[in-house]
mmCIF file of C-alpha atoms in Angstrom:
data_model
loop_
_atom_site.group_PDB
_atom_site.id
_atom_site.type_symbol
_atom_site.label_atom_id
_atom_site.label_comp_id
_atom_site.label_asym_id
_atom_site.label_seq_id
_atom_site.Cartn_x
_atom_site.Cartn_y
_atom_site.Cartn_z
ATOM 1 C CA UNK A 24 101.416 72.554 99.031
ATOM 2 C CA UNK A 25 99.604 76.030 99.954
ATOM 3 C CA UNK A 26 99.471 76.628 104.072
ATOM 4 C CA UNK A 27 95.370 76.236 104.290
ATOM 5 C CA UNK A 28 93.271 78.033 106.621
ATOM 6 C CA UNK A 29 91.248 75.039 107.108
ATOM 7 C CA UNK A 30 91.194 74.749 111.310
ATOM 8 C CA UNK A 31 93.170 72.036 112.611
ATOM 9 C CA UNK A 32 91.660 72.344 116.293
ATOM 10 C CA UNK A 33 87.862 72.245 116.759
ATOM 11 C CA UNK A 34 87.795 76.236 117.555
ATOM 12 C CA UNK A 35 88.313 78.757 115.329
ATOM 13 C CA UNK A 36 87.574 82.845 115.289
ATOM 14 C CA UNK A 37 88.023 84.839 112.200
ATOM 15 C CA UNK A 38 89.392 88.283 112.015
ATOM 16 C CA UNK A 39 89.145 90.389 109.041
ATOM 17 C CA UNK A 40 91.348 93.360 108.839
ATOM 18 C CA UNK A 41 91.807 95.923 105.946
ATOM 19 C CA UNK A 42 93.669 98.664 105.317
ATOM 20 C CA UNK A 43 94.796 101.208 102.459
ATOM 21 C CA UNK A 44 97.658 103.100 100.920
ATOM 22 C CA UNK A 45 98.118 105.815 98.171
ATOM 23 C CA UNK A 46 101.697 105.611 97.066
ATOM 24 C CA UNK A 47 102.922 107.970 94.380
ATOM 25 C CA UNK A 48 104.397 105.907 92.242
ATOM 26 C CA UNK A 49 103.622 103.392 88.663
ATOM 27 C CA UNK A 50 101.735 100.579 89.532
ATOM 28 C CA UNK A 51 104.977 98.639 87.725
ATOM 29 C CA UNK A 52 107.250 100.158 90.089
ATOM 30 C CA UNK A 53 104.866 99.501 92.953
ATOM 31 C CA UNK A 54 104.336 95.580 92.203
ATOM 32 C CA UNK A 55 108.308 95.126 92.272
ATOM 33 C CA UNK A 56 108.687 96.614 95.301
ATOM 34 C CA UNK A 57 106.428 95.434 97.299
ATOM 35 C CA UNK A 58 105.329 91.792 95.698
ATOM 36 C CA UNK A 59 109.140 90.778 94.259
ATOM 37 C CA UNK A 60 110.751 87.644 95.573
ATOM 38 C CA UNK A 61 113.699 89.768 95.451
ATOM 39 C CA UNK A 62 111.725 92.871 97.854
ATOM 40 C CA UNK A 63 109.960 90.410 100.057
ATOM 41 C CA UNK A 64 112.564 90.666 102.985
ATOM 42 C CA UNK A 65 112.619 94.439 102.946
ATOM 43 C CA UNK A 66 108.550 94.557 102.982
ATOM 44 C CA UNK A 67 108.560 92.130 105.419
ATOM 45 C CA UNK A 68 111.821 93.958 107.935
ATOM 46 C CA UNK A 69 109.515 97.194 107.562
ATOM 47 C CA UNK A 70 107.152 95.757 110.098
ATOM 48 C CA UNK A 71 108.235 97.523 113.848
ATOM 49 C CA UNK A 72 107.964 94.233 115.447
ATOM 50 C CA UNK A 73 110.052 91.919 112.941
ATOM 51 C CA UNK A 74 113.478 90.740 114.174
ATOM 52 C CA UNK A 75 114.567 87.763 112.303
ATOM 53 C CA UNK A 76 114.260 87.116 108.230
ATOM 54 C CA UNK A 77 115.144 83.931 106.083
ATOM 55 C CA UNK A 78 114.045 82.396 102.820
ATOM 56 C CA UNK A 79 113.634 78.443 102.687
ATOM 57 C CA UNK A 80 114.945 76.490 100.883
ATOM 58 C CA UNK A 81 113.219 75.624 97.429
ATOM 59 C CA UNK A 82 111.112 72.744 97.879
ATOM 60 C CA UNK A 83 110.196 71.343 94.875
ATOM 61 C CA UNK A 84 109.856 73.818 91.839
ATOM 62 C CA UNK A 85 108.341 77.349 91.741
ATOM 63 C CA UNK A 86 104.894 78.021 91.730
ATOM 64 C CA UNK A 87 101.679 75.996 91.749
ATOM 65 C CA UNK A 88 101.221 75.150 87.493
ATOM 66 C CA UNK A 89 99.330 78.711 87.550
ATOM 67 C CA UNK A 90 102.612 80.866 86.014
ATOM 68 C CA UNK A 91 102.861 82.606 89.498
ATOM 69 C CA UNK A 92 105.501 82.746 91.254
ATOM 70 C CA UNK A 93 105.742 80.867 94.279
ATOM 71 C CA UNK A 94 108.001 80.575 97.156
ATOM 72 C CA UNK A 95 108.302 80.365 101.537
ATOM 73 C CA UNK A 96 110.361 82.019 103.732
ATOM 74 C CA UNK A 97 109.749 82.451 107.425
ATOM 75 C CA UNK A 98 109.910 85.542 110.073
ATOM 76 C CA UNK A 99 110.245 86.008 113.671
ATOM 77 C CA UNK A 100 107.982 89.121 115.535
ATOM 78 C CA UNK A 101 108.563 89.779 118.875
ATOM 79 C CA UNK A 102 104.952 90.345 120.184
ATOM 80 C CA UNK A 103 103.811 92.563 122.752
ATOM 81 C CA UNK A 104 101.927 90.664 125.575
ATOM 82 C CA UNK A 105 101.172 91.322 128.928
ATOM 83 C CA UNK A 106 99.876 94.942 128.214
ATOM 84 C CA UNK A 107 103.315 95.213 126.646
ATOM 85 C CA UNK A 108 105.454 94.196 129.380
ATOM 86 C CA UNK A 109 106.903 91.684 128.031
ATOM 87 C CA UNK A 110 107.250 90.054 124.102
ATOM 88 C CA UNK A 111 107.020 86.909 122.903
ATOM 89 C CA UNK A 112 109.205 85.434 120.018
ATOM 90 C CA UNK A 113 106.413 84.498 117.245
ATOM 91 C CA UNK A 114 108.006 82.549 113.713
ATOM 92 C CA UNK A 115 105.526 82.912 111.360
ATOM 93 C CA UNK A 116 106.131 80.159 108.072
ATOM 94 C CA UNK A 117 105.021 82.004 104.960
ATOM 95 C CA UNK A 118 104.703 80.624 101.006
ATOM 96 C CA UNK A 119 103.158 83.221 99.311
ATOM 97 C CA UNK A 120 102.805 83.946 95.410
ATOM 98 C CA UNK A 121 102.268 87.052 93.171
ATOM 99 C CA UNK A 122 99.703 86.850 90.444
ATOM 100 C CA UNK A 123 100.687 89.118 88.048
ATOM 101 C CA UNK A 124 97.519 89.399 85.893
ATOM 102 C CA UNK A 125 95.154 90.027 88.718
ATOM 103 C CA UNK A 126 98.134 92.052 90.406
ATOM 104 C CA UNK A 127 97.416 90.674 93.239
ATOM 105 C CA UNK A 128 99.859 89.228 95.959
ATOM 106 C CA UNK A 129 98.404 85.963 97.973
ATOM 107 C CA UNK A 130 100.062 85.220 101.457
ATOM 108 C CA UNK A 131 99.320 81.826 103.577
ATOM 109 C CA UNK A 132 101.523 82.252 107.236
ATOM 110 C CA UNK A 133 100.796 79.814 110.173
ATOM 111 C CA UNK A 134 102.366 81.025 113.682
ATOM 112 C CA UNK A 135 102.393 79.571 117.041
ATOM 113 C CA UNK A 136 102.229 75.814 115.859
ATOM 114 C CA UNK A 137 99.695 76.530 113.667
ATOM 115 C CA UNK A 138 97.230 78.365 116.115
ATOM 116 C CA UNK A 139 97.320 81.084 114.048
ATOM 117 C CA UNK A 140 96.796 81.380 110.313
ATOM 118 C CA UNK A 141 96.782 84.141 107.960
ATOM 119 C CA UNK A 142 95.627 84.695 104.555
ATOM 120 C CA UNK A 143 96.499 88.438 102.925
ATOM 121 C CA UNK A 144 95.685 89.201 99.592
ATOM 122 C CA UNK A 145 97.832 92.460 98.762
ATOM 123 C CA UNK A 146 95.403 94.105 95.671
ATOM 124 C CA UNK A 147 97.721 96.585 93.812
ATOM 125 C CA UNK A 148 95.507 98.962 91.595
ATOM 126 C CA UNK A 149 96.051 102.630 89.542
ATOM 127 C CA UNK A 150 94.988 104.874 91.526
ATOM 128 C CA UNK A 151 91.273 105.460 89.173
ATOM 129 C CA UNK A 152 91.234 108.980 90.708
ATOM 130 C CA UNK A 153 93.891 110.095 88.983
ATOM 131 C CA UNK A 154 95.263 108.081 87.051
ATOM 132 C CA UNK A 155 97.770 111.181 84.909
ATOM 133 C CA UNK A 156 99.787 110.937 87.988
ATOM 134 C CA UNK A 157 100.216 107.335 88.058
ATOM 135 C CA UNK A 158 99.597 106.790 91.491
ATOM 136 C CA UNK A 159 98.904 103.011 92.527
ATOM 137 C CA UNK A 160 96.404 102.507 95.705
ATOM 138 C CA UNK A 161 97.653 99.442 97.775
ATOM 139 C CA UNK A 162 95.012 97.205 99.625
ATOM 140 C CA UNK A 163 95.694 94.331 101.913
ATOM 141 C CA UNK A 164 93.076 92.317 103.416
ATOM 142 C CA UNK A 165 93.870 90.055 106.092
ATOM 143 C CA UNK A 166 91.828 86.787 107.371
ATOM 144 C CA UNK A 167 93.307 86.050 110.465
ATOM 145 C CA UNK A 168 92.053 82.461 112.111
ATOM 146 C CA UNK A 169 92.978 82.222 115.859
ATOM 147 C CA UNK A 170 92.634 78.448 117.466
ATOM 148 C CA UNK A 171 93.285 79.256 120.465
ATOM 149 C CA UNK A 172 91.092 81.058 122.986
ATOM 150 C CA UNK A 173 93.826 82.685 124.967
ATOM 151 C CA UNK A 174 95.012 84.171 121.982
ATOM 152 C CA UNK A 175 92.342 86.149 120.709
ATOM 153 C CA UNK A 176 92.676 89.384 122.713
ATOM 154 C CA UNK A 177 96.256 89.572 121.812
ATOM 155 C CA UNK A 178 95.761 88.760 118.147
ATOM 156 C CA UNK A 179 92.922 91.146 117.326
ATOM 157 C CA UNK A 180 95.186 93.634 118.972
ATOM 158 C CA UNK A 181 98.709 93.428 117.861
ATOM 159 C CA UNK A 182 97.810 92.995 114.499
ATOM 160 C CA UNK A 183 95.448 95.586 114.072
ATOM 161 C CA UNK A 184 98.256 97.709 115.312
ATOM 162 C CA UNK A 185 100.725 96.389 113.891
ATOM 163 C CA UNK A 186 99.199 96.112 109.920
ATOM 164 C CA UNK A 187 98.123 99.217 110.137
ATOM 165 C CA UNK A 188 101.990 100.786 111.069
ATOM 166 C CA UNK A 189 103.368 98.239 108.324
ATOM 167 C CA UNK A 190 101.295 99.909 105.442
ATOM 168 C CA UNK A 191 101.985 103.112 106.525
ATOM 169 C CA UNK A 192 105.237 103.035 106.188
ATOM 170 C CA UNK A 193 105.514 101.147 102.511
ATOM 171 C CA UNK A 194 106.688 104.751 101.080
ATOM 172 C CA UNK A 195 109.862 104.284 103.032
ATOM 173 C CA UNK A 196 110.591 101.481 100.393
ATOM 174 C CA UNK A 197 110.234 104.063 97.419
ATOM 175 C CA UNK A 198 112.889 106.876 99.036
ATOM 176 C CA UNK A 199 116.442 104.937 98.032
ATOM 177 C CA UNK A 200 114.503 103.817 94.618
ATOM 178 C CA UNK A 201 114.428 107.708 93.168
ATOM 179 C CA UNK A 202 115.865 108.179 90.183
ATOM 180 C CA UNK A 203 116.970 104.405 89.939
ATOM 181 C CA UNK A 204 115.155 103.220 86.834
ATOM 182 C CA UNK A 205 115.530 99.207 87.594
ATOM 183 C CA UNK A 206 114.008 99.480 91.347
ATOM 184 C CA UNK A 207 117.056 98.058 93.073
ATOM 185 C CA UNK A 208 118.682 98.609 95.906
ATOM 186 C CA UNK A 209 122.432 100.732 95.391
ATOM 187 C CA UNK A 210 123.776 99.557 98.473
#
């Protein structure tokens, strides 16, 4: 029961976005953090414009028969509109999954009644550069459909923008984990 980004209304526009982080750290240490079910609300509180967090309920079982690990939660962003004069409360319904063997983390949202749908695929590699100093290179592409013509400017926007400041700021995950060889939390 994946979120599809099959378009329910007879207009759709894709965005693409990309973006990439080095973070000095194991790729092990790296996939916990950031693709855990037990990380997932600190990734996703990270974002500057996230103000609400909550897992669902299981519904049904865990994963999709592949050995991944599946589960939903939801989010609310408040999003700038009106050239930031104002924000709008956006929940975005999420069931995403982490593939271990491709290392790969696979995200389905829908937002604003299903207007707007998002696929990320968060690629978590060894950094092939230099790979002595075990540094992992993060990559998330994003495939953003937008329904909804009125939309579009803000969309292309806000999540350029906003992406971009998420990633950026995925070290900030790493600073309480120094030192602490299971990759949880102390507090």
């Amino acid at each position: 029961s994946w979120i599809h980004l099959a378009p329910i209304h007879s207009f759709s526009l894709m965005i693409r976005l990309e973006h990439r982080v080095k973070l000095a750290h194991p790729r092990a240490v790296v996939e916990k953090v950031l693709c855990s079910r037990e990380g997932t609300e600190r990734v996703i509180r990270l974002s500057p414009i996230t103000v609400e967090f909550a897992e669902k309920k299981d519904e049904g079982g865990e994963g999709d028969g592949s050995g991944a690990n599946a589960y939903k939660f939801f989010f609310v962003e408040a999003v700038p509109v009106c050239c930031g004069l104002l924000t709008s409360r956006v929940r975005v319904d999420v069931e995403q999954r982490f593939d271990k063997s491709q290392h790969r983390l696979i995200y389905h949202s829908s937002a604003s009644s299903g207007l707007v749908r998002v696929e990320k695929i968060r690629q978590i590699d060894e950094d092939p550069e230099e790979p002595e100093k075990q540094h992992t290179i993060v990559t998330e592409t994003l495939d953003i459909a937008v329904s909804c013509c009125c939309l579009i400017g803000t969309v292309r926007e806000e999540a350029r923008k906003s992406h971009t400041a998420h990633m950026e700021r995925f070290h900030e995950l790493f600073n309480s984990h120094q030192g602490d060889d299971d990759g949880k939390s102390k507090a």
